[in-house]
Tab-separated table of C-alpha atoms in Angstrom:
chain	number	residue	atom	x	y	z
A	1	MET	CA	-16.986	-21.194	-32.782
A	2	THR	CA	-18.381	-23.638	-30.233
A	3	PRO	CA	-16.878	-23.245	-26.742
A	4	PRO	CA	-15.122	-26.284	-25.288
A	5	GLY	CA	-17.195	-28.656	-23.181
A	6	PRO	CA	-17.408	-28.389	-19.384
A	7	ASP	CA	-14.573	-30.815	-18.745
A	8	ALA	CA	-12.304	-29.984	-21.662
A	9	HIS	CA	-9.888	-28.431	-19.189
A	10	ARG	CA	-9.091	-31.914	-17.853
A	11	ARG	CA	-6.593	-32.274	-20.689
A	12	ALA	CA	-3.103	-32.400	-19.205
A	13	ARG	CA	-0.868	-29.360	-19.649
A	14	PRO	CA	2.639	-30.417	-20.803
A	15	GLY	CA	5.192	-30.133	-18.025
A	16	ALA	CA	2.680	-29.020	-15.407
A	17	GLU	CA	1.792	-31.019	-12.321
A	18	PRO	CA	-1.014	-29.949	-9.965
A	19	PHE	CA	0.254	-28.013	-6.965
A	20	ALA	CA	-1.814	-26.922	-3.967
A	21	ALA	CA	-0.490	-24.203	-1.687
A	22	ALA	CA	-1.588	-24.436	1.944
A	23	VAL	CA	-3.605	-21.504	3.311
A	24	THR	CA	-2.559	-21.239	6.946
A	25	GLY	CA	-3.516	-17.674	7.846
A	26	ILE	CA	-6.198	-15.073	7.102
A	27	GLY	CA	-6.135	-11.329	7.726
A	28	LEU	CA	-9.243	-9.261	6.971
A	29	VAL	CA	-9.938	-5.554	7.416
A	30	THR	CA	-13.312	-4.671	5.888
A	31	ALA	CA	-16.413	-2.566	6.311
A	32	ALA	CA	-18.161	-5.819	7.254
A	33	GLY	CA	-15.755	-6.325	10.153
A	34	THR	CA	-12.086	-6.552	11.041
A	35	GLY	CA	-10.637	-9.971	11.784
A	36	ALA	CA	-11.627	-13.232	10.126
A	37	ASP	CA	-14.468	-14.002	12.538
A	38	ALA	CA	-16.033	-10.532	12.437
A	39	ALA	CA	-15.703	-10.205	8.658
A	40	TRP	CA	-17.209	-13.670	8.165
A	41	ALA	CA	-20.157	-12.844	10.413
A	42	GLY	CA	-20.640	-9.593	8.525
A	43	ALA	CA	-20.528	-11.342	5.162
A	44	CYS	CA	-23.088	-13.888	6.371
A	45	GLY	CA	-25.422	-11.167	7.626
A	46	THR	CA	-25.101	-12.176	11.276
A	47	GLY	CA	-22.652	-9.458	12.314
A	48	ALA	CA	-22.877	-5.711	12.558
A	49	ALA	CA	-24.190	-3.861	9.516
A	50	PRO	CA	-21.413	-2.416	7.374
A	51	SER	CA	-20.663	1.290	7.580
A	52	VAL	CA	-21.648	3.118	4.361
A	53	PRO	CA	-21.640	6.809	5.334
A	54	HIS	CA	-22.018	9.932	3.263
A	55	LEU	CA	-18.535	11.499	3.218
A	56	ASP	CA	-17.810	15.224	3.414
A	57	GLU	CA	-15.019	14.912	0.845
A	58	LEU	CA	-17.549	13.560	-1.675
A	59	ALA	CA	-20.261	16.143	-0.960
A	60	GLY	CA	-22.140	17.277	-4.036
A	61	LEU	CA	-21.346	14.208	-6.148
A	62	PRO	CA	-24.136	11.907	-7.403
A	63	CYS	CA	-22.476	9.163	-5.323
A	64	ASP	CA	-21.234	10.676	-2.075
A	65	PHE	CA	-21.011	7.502	0.029
A	66	MET	CA	-18.529	4.642	0.495
A	67	TYR	CA	-18.066	1.493	2.543
A	68	THR	CA	-15.577	2.398	5.276
A	69	VAL	CA	-13.544	0.516	7.864
A	70	THR	CA	-14.548	1.716	11.324
A	71	ASP	CA	-13.187	-0.888	13.753
A	72	ALA	CA	-9.480	-0.771	12.885
A	73	ASP	CA	-7.588	2.302	14.100
A	74	PRO	CA	-4.200	2.405	12.334
A	75	ARG	CA	-2.803	4.979	14.755
A	76	ALA	CA	-3.630	2.802	17.755
A	77	VAL	CA	-2.348	-0.397	16.121
A	78	LEU	CA	0.742	0.909	14.360
A	79	GLY	CA	1.709	3.898	16.458
A	80	VAL	CA	1.711	7.537	15.404
A	81	ALA	CA	5.218	7.584	13.907
A	82	ALA	CA	4.742	4.470	11.736
A	83	GLN	CA	1.234	5.496	10.703
A	84	ARG	CA	2.496	8.823	9.356
A	85	LEU	CA	4.882	7.028	7.000
A	86	MET	CA	2.114	5.072	5.244
A	87	ASP	CA	-0.912	5.925	3.164
A	88	ARG	CA	-4.149	4.423	4.483
A	89	PHE	CA	-4.136	1.499	2.023
A	90	SER	CA	-0.707	0.488	3.351
A	91	GLN	CA	-1.874	0.885	6.950
A	92	LEU	CA	-4.806	-1.467	6.346
A	93	ALA	CA	-2.458	-3.943	4.647
A	94	VAL	CA	-0.087	-4.009	7.625
A	95	ILE	CA	-2.965	-4.601	10.036
A	96	ALA	CA	-4.255	-7.469	7.866
A	97	ALA	CA	-0.751	-8.924	7.456
A	98	ARG	CA	-0.127	-8.982	11.194
A	99	GLU	CA	-3.427	-10.778	11.719
A	100	ALA	CA	-2.752	-13.297	8.945
A	101	VAL	CA	0.729	-14.133	10.233
A	102	ALA	CA	-0.549	-14.512	13.802
A	103	ASP	CA	-3.420	-16.697	12.551
A	104	ALA	CA	-0.869	-18.894	10.771
A	105	GLY	CA	1.083	-19.346	13.997
A	106	LEU	CA	4.232	-17.883	12.461
A	107	ASP	CA	6.787	-15.873	14.431
A	108	PRO	CA	8.602	-13.307	12.258
A	109	SER	CA	11.384	-13.051	14.822
A	110	VAL	CA	12.501	-16.636	14.155
A	111	TRP	CA	11.412	-17.489	10.593
A	112	ASP	CA	13.868	-17.728	7.697
A	113	SER	CA	13.056	-14.246	6.398
A	114	GLY	CA	14.865	-14.815	3.111
A	115	ARG	CA	12.402	-17.608	2.285
A	116	VAL	CA	9.349	-15.416	2.940
A	117	ALA	CA	7.768	-13.211	0.258
A	118	VAL	CA	5.081	-10.528	0.094
A	119	VAL	CA	2.776	-10.008	-2.908
A	120	ILE	CA	0.054	-7.376	-2.523
A	121	GLY	CA	-2.247	-5.983	-5.188
A	122	SER	CA	-3.729	-2.499	-5.399
A	123	ALA	CA	-5.441	-0.667	-8.225
A	124	HIS	CA	-4.727	2.901	-7.176
A	125	GLY	CA	-2.191	2.946	-4.358
A	126	GLY	CA	-2.101	6.144	-2.342
A	127	LEU	CA	-4.423	8.169	-4.558
A	128	PRO	CA	-6.042	10.205	-1.738
A	129	PHE	CA	-2.651	11.535	-0.578
A	130	TYR	CA	-1.807	12.372	-4.192
A	131	ASP	CA	-5.061	14.357	-4.440
A	132	GLU	CA	-4.273	16.134	-1.180
A	133	GLN	CA	-0.790	17.088	-2.286
A	134	HIS	CA	-1.995	18.333	-5.681
A	135	THR	CA	-4.345	20.671	-3.840
A	136	THR	CA	-1.447	21.784	-1.655
A	137	LEU	CA	0.654	22.525	-4.740
A	138	THR	CA	-2.033	24.584	-6.464
A	139	GLU	CA	-3.170	26.469	-3.382
A	140	ARG	CA	0.005	26.853	-1.297
A	141	GLY	CA	2.921	26.375	-3.682
A	142	ALA	CA	5.673	23.842	-4.367
A	143	ARG	CA	7.535	24.424	-1.118
A	144	ARG	CA	4.562	23.047	0.813
A	145	VAL	CA	4.438	19.723	-1.047
A	146	SER	CA	5.378	16.744	1.128
A	147	PRO	CA	8.667	14.953	0.403
A	148	LYS	CA	6.787	11.758	1.276
A	149	LEU	CA	4.602	11.944	-1.846
A	150	ALA	CA	6.413	9.202	-3.785
A	151	PRO	CA	6.773	6.564	-1.036
A	152	LEU	CA	3.211	7.077	0.186
A	153	THR	CA	1.440	7.008	-3.174
A	154	VAL	CA	3.212	4.306	-5.182
A	155	VAL	CA	1.275	1.071	-5.686
A	156	ASN	CA	4.069	-0.955	-4.068
A	157	GLY	CA	3.610	0.978	-0.806
A	158	ALA	CA	1.538	-1.764	0.828
A	159	ALA	CA	3.953	-4.561	-0.112
A	160	SER	CA	6.917	-2.469	1.011
A	161	SER	CA	5.279	-1.514	4.303
A	162	VAL	CA	4.293	-5.117	5.092
A	163	ALA	CA	7.786	-6.387	4.256
A	164	MET	CA	9.374	-3.803	6.553
A	165	ASP	CA	6.863	-4.394	9.339
A	166	LEU	CA	7.377	-8.183	9.268
A	167	GLY	CA	11.104	-8.106	8.510
A	168	VAL	CA	10.704	-10.003	5.236
A	169	HIS	CA	13.867	-10.297	3.126
A	170	GLY	CA	12.509	-12.433	0.282
A	171	PRO	CA	10.794	-10.961	-2.786
A	172	SER	CA	8.360	-8.104	-2.158
A	173	LEU	CA	6.091	-7.505	-5.135
A	174	ALA	CA	3.216	-5.223	-6.068
A	175	VAL	CA	0.516	-6.267	-8.523
A	176	SER	CA	-1.731	-3.749	-10.264
A	177	THR	CA	-4.330	-5.233	-12.589
A	178	ALA	CA	-7.240	-3.006	-11.601
A	179	CYS	CA	-10.020	-4.858	-9.778
A	180	SER	CA	-8.393	-8.271	-10.238
A	181	SER	CA	-5.182	-7.189	-8.457
A	182	GLY	CA	-5.764	-9.123	-5.223
A	183	THR	CA	-6.623	-12.317	-7.086
A	184	VAL	CA	-3.582	-11.997	-9.355
A	185	ALA	CA	-1.413	-11.416	-6.271
A	186	ILE	CA	-2.575	-14.702	-4.733
A	187	GLY	CA	-2.104	-16.474	-8.061
A	188	THR	CA	1.417	-15.070	-8.319
A	189	ALA	CA	2.143	-16.320	-4.799
A	190	HIS	CA	0.860	-19.759	-5.788
A	191	GLN	CA	3.278	-19.831	-8.714
A	192	MET	CA	6.213	-18.666	-6.573
A	193	LEU	CA	5.603	-21.458	-4.099
A	194	ARG	CA	5.271	-24.000	-6.890
A	195	THR	CA	8.728	-23.109	-8.221
A	196	GLY	CA	10.305	-23.301	-4.772
A	197	ALA	CA	11.315	-19.624	-4.840
A	198	CYS	CA	10.100	-19.311	-1.253
A	199	ASP	CA	8.381	-21.263	1.512
A	200	VAL	CA	5.861	-18.668	2.742
A	201	VAL	CA	4.046	-15.827	0.968
A	202	VAL	CA	1.805	-13.155	2.458
A	203	ALA	CA	-0.493	-12.324	-0.451
A	204	GLY	CA	-3.704	-10.486	-1.275
A	205	GLY	CA	-4.878	-6.927	-1.829
A	206	ALA	CA	-5.322	-3.552	-0.131
A	207	GLU	CA	-7.137	-0.391	-1.182
A	208	SER	CA	-8.456	2.888	0.191
A	209	VAL	CA	-9.557	5.475	-2.370
A	210	ARG	CA	-11.341	8.264	-0.537
A	211	SER	CA	-10.691	10.352	-3.615
A	212	ARG	CA	-13.130	12.973	-4.844
A	213	LEU	CA	-11.454	12.920	-8.253
A	214	LEU	CA	-11.800	9.149	-8.687
A	215	ILE	CA	-15.405	8.994	-7.497
A	216	ALA	CA	-16.340	11.966	-9.694
A	217	SER	CA	-14.895	10.112	-12.681
A	218	ALA	CA	-16.765	6.912	-11.730
A	219	CYS	CA	-19.978	8.945	-11.571
A	220	GLN	CA	-19.316	10.290	-15.056
A	221	MET	CA	-18.800	6.705	-16.275
A	222	ARG	CA	-22.109	5.748	-14.650
A	223	ALA	CA	-20.275	2.865	-12.995
A	224	VAL	CA	-21.355	3.602	-9.414
A	225	SER	CA	-24.760	3.535	-7.776
A	226	THR	CA	-26.493	6.851	-7.121
A	227	ARG	CA	-28.960	5.589	-4.479
A	228	ARG	CA	-28.084	8.416	-2.093
A	229	ASP	CA	-31.290	7.941	-0.090
A	230	ASP	CA	-30.288	4.428	1.047
A	231	PRO	CA	-26.526	3.776	0.699
A	232	LEU	CA	-26.688	0.477	2.592
A	233	ALA	CA	-29.053	-0.930	-0.044
A	234	ALA	CA	-27.317	0.603	-3.051
A	235	CYS	CA	-25.016	-2.308	-3.933
A	236	ARG	CA	-27.246	-5.142	-5.176
A	237	PRO	CA	-25.415	-7.717	-7.299
A	238	PHE	CA	-27.559	-9.803	-9.657
A	239	ASP	CA	-30.672	-7.777	-8.768
A	240	THR	CA	-33.039	-6.537	-11.455
A	241	HIS	CA	-32.674	-2.983	-10.135
A	242	ARG	CA	-28.885	-2.854	-9.833
A	243	ASP	CA	-27.439	0.446	-11.027
A	244	GLY	CA	-23.722	0.293	-10.261
A	245	PHE	CA	-21.204	-0.584	-7.577
A	246	VAL	CA	-20.328	1.214	-4.348
A	247	VAL	CA	-16.648	1.732	-3.615
A	248	GLY	CA	-15.220	0.284	-0.405
A	249	GLU	CA	-11.901	0.215	1.394
A	250	GLY	CA	-10.134	-2.674	3.076
A	251	ALA	CA	-7.458	-5.336	2.929
A	252	GLY	CA	-7.542	-9.103	2.621
A	253	LEU	CA	-4.362	-11.160	2.943
A	254	LEU	CA	-3.635	-14.871	3.071
A	255	VAL	CA	-0.574	-16.689	4.337
A	256	LEU	CA	0.270	-19.331	1.752
A	257	GLU	CA	2.890	-22.008	2.339
A	258	ARG	CA	4.488	-24.851	0.485
A	259	PRO	CA	2.632	-27.939	1.786
A	260	GLU	CA	5.773	-29.586	3.121
A	261	HIS	CA	6.705	-26.410	5.003
A	262	ALA	CA	3.283	-26.260	6.639
A	263	ARG	CA	3.451	-29.968	7.543
A	264	ALA	CA	6.942	-29.690	8.995
A	265	ARG	CA	5.880	-27.059	11.491
A	266	GLY	CA	2.539	-28.701	12.282
A	267	ALA	CA	0.480	-25.792	10.941
A	268	ALA	CA	-3.298	-25.897	10.876
A	269	VAL	CA	-4.313	-25.669	7.222
A	270	ARG	CA	-7.544	-23.811	6.478
A	271	ALA	CA	-7.753	-24.691	2.766
A	272	HIS	CA	-5.598	-24.945	-0.351
A	273	VAL	CA	-5.087	-22.743	-3.381
A	274	ALA	CA	-5.039	-25.462	-6.015
A	275	GLY	CA	-5.219	-23.574	-9.302
A	276	TYR	CA	-4.786	-20.173	-10.895
A	277	GLY	CA	-5.568	-18.723	-14.294
A	278	ALA	CA	-5.340	-15.255	-15.832
A	279	SER	CA	-6.194	-13.747	-19.199
A	280	SER	CA	-6.721	-10.493	-21.075
A	281	ASP	CA	-9.879	-9.526	-22.935
A	282	ALA	CA	-7.985	-7.260	-25.369
A	283	HIS	CA	-11.392	-5.647	-25.872
A	284	SER	CA	-11.972	-2.373	-24.023
A	285	ALA	CA	-10.401	-0.107	-21.424
A	286	VAL	CA	-13.519	-0.237	-19.254
A	287	ALA	CA	-16.044	-2.795	-20.518
A	288	PRO	CA	-15.715	-6.577	-20.214
A	289	ASP	CA	-15.762	-8.797	-23.268
A	290	PRO	CA	-19.525	-9.033	-23.954
A	291	ASP	CA	-19.257	-12.796	-24.468
A	292	GLY	CA	-17.189	-13.336	-21.315
A	293	LEU	CA	-14.557	-15.267	-23.249
A	294	GLY	CA	-11.652	-13.699	-21.357
A	295	ILE	CA	-12.849	-14.619	-17.880
A	296	GLU	CA	-13.901	-18.020	-19.259
A	297	ARG	CA	-10.326	-18.606	-20.402
A	298	ALA	CA	-8.992	-17.647	-16.967
A	299	LEU	CA	-11.434	-19.976	-15.225
A	300	ARG	CA	-10.712	-22.917	-17.506
A	301	THR	CA	-6.982	-22.363	-17.039
A	302	ALA	CA	-7.383	-22.345	-13.248
A	303	LEU	CA	-9.362	-25.586	-13.321
A	304	ALA	CA	-6.753	-27.221	-15.556
A	305	ASP	CA	-4.016	-25.983	-13.237
A	306	ALA	CA	-5.793	-27.703	-10.342
A	307	GLY	CA	-6.476	-30.858	-12.338
A	308	LEU	CA	-10.191	-30.494	-11.595
A	309	GLY	CA	-13.339	-30.349	-13.687
A	310	ALA	CA	-16.485	-28.256	-13.768
A	311	ARG	CA	-18.479	-30.844	-11.823
A	312	ASP	CA	-16.014	-30.619	-8.930
A	313	VAL	CA	-16.916	-26.973	-8.223
A	314	GLY	CA	-19.582	-26.496	-5.559
A	315	HIS	CA	-19.325	-22.776	-4.857
A	316	VAL	CA	-18.335	-19.582	-6.667
A	317	ASN	CA	-17.535	-16.267	-5.023
A	318	ALA	CA	-18.213	-14.140	-8.087
A	319	HIS	CA	-16.854	-10.734	-8.996
A	320	GLY	CA	-20.499	-9.583	-8.984
A	321	THR	CA	-20.047	-5.808	-8.946
A	322	SER	CA	-23.726	-4.780	-9.190
A	323	THR	CA	-23.270	-3.252	-12.623
A	324	VAL	CA	-25.771	-4.222	-15.292
A	325	ALA	CA	-23.298	-5.593	-17.830
A	326	ASN	CA	-20.730	-7.268	-15.554
A	327	ASP	CA	-23.207	-9.343	-13.561
A	328	LEU	CA	-24.991	-10.718	-16.615
A	329	ILE	CA	-21.790	-11.449	-18.569
A	330	GLU	CA	-20.143	-13.168	-15.614
A	331	ALA	CA	-23.203	-15.217	-14.654
A	332	THR	CA	-23.743	-16.355	-18.240
A	333	MET	CA	-20.112	-17.453	-18.418
A	334	LEU	CA	-20.372	-19.338	-15.121
A	335	ARG	CA	-23.417	-21.257	-16.352
A	336	ARG	CA	-21.652	-22.081	-19.628
A	337	VAL	CA	-18.502	-23.377	-17.935
A	338	LEU	CA	-19.733	-24.831	-14.644
A	339	GLY	CA	-23.388	-25.612	-15.228
A	340	GLU	CA	-26.212	-24.830	-12.829
A	341	HIS	CA	-25.139	-26.676	-9.690
A	342	PRO	CA	-22.587	-24.360	-7.952
A	343	LEU	CA	-23.883	-22.021	-5.250
A	344	VAL	CA	-22.962	-18.515	-6.400
A	345	THR	CA	-22.610	-15.393	-4.282
A	346	SER	CA	-21.212	-11.886	-4.416
A	347	THR	CA	-20.151	-10.515	-1.045
A	348	LYS	CA	-19.723	-6.927	-2.269
A	349	ALA	CA	-23.034	-5.800	-0.766
A	350	MET	CA	-21.363	-6.298	2.636
A	351	THR	CA	-17.856	-5.006	1.869
A	352	GLY	CA	-18.347	-2.649	-1.060
A	353	HIS	CA	-16.281	-2.990	-4.198
A	354	THR	CA	-12.804	-2.661	-2.744
A	355	LEU	CA	-11.201	-2.518	-6.202
A	356	GLY	CA	-7.649	-3.913	-5.984
A	357	ALA	CA	-8.368	-5.422	-2.561
A	358	ALA	CA	-11.507	-7.260	-3.686
A	359	GLY	CA	-9.803	-10.466	-4.789
A	360	GLY	CA	-7.857	-10.771	-1.542
A	361	ILE	CA	-10.890	-10.148	0.647
A	362	GLU	CA	-13.144	-12.439	-1.364
A	363	ALA	CA	-10.575	-15.235	-1.613
A	364	ALA	CA	-10.335	-15.152	2.196
A	365	LEU	CA	-14.128	-15.355	2.463
A	366	THR	CA	-14.071	-18.292	0.030
A	367	VAL	CA	-11.590	-20.087	2.284
A	368	LEU	CA	-13.968	-19.529	5.199
A	369	ALA	CA	-16.900	-20.786	3.111
A	370	LEU	CA	-15.001	-24.018	2.486
A	371	GLN	CA	-14.237	-24.370	6.180
A	372	HIS	CA	-17.781	-23.681	7.343
A	373	GLN	CA	-19.473	-25.402	4.376
A	374	LEU	CA	-21.624	-22.303	4.203
A	375	VAL	CA	-22.158	-19.807	1.382
A	376	PRO	CA	-22.777	-16.174	2.392
A	377	PRO	CA	-25.858	-14.531	0.895
A	378	THR	CA	-25.762	-11.909	-1.826
A	379	GLY	CA	-26.956	-8.831	0.037
A	380	ASN	CA	-29.816	-6.631	-1.177
A	381	LEU	CA	-30.932	-9.247	-3.708
A	382	ASP	CA	-34.622	-8.402	-3.397
A	383	ALA	CA	-35.656	-8.902	-7.024
A	384	PRO	CA	-33.394	-11.481	-8.707
A	385	ASP	CA	-32.779	-10.682	-12.363
A	386	PRO	CA	-34.537	-13.455	-14.317
A	387	ALA	CA	-31.802	-13.211	-16.970
A	388	ILE	CA	-29.157	-14.381	-14.464
A	389	PRO	CA	-28.803	-18.123	-15.220
A	390	VAL	CA	-27.073	-19.369	-12.039
A	391	ASP	CA	-28.115	-20.312	-8.506
A	392	VAL	CA	-27.402	-17.117	-6.581
A	393	VAL	CA	-27.663	-17.435	-2.803
A	394	SER	CA	-29.825	-14.643	-1.365
A	395	LYS	CA	-31.462	-13.534	1.885
A	396	GLU	CA	-29.712	-16.070	4.162
A	397	ALA	CA	-26.472	-18.025	4.083
A	398	ARG	CA	-26.949	-21.487	2.611
A	399	HIS	CA	-25.323	-24.698	3.807
A	400	GLY	CA	-23.813	-27.009	1.240
A	401	THR	CA	-21.391	-29.859	0.796
A	402	PHE	CA	-18.482	-28.856	-1.417
A	403	ASP	CA	-14.768	-29.587	-1.521
A	404	CYS	CA	-13.909	-27.105	-4.271
A	405	ALA	CA	-14.723	-23.418	-4.742
A	406	VAL	CA	-13.825	-20.774	-7.284
A	407	LYS	CA	-13.051	-17.067	-6.991
A	408	THR	CA	-13.386	-14.992	-10.168
A	409	SER	CA	-12.235	-11.406	-10.763
A	410	LEU	CA	-12.493	-8.969	-13.661
A	411	GLY	CA	-10.637	-5.669	-13.923
A	412	PHE	CA	-10.734	-2.537	-16.059
A	413	GLY	CA	-8.514	-3.008	-19.084
A	414	GLY	CA	-9.686	-6.598	-19.482
A	415	HIS	CA	-7.595	-8.161	-16.699
A	416	ASN	CA	-9.243	-11.446	-15.699
A	417	ALA	CA	-8.197	-13.899	-12.993
A	418	ALA	CA	-9.571	-16.986	-11.304
A	419	LEU	CA	-8.541	-19.101	-8.334
A	420	VAL	CA	-9.538	-22.665	-7.509
A	421	LEU	CA	-9.574	-23.349	-3.775
A	422	THR	CA	-10.061	-26.738	-2.161
A	423	ARG	CA	-11.053	-27.928	1.279
A	424	ALA	CA	-8.253	-28.945	3.646
């Protein structure tokens, strides 16, 4: 079967009119930096080097290192009492949400809280606390298990914590589609705004999985890099010598608004989320469709949703995990759908693969790329894989002229998602 041509998605979808949600706020908490400016500098290679330490809790594993957030202290920001009622992924989400709302110029004390929603994705929720409490059960008995296990470990913990912290009374939703969770959360927010269900949505992803059990399993899958001698250089998307991803922690949230709501309050708009598409591979629990047809479907749907064509896209922030199969499948799909002209990058060498938070963090960086007309480099790309058929930005950030960018995400279980973002 011959795939549709590059602009086949221009065909109108019955009953659907293009809708662009205004991005008015960004909140970023990453190993590359906390705050939009610091994270952007880190992603562009002009900020501080990310922290990728060997961790005691991972000692003895083939991969005993992770990208960690070092410049955001939840206890100092949230207070001791509030911090104790959240797992770390929820703490990072609240910090990012506060920053995003402040960046948007919104005041939670006076907004119409019933018209505000929260949608936050996470792949694993509070897994580290679950691990800790399982150890407590086996070593110290049932009476020592914390009564806070359920509220701290459920995947909706971040959305719930952000809603309580901001006083949001509209819908509060959790999305869990593995590594595409953050992207699906933003797409869900886009759809909610389109229907008029709310005026403002705080959306994105949050994750922190300092879990020996999870990393041990990833090692057994051979999904993670084992470059223990140089953790900072281990994640190398699109490189000939890539050998797996490196897990990271963080949160990336956007404030999205209905355009008329943003205009009415005179908000500064950073960019627009113009289109969203999602699909399922229905292929494997862990491996992507080898032909990339699932993520292709999601991307074509997103472009159709935005009413844009392949030739409109100037930049792609790719999923780019640094695994052998994913990078080649995704890049081949991008060339097939978009051609050779977009500037492609993966920012995971600077943030780590933050799993359910990746889409939120990378969508925020894509917004900043549109604003700065600058594409961050793909870190550690020392020997570009000659089989990768797209223009991957390496070594230094590259200036461009583009009004449209794409964010793609793939998740275990075949969960694909794509966003189309446009310049304000």
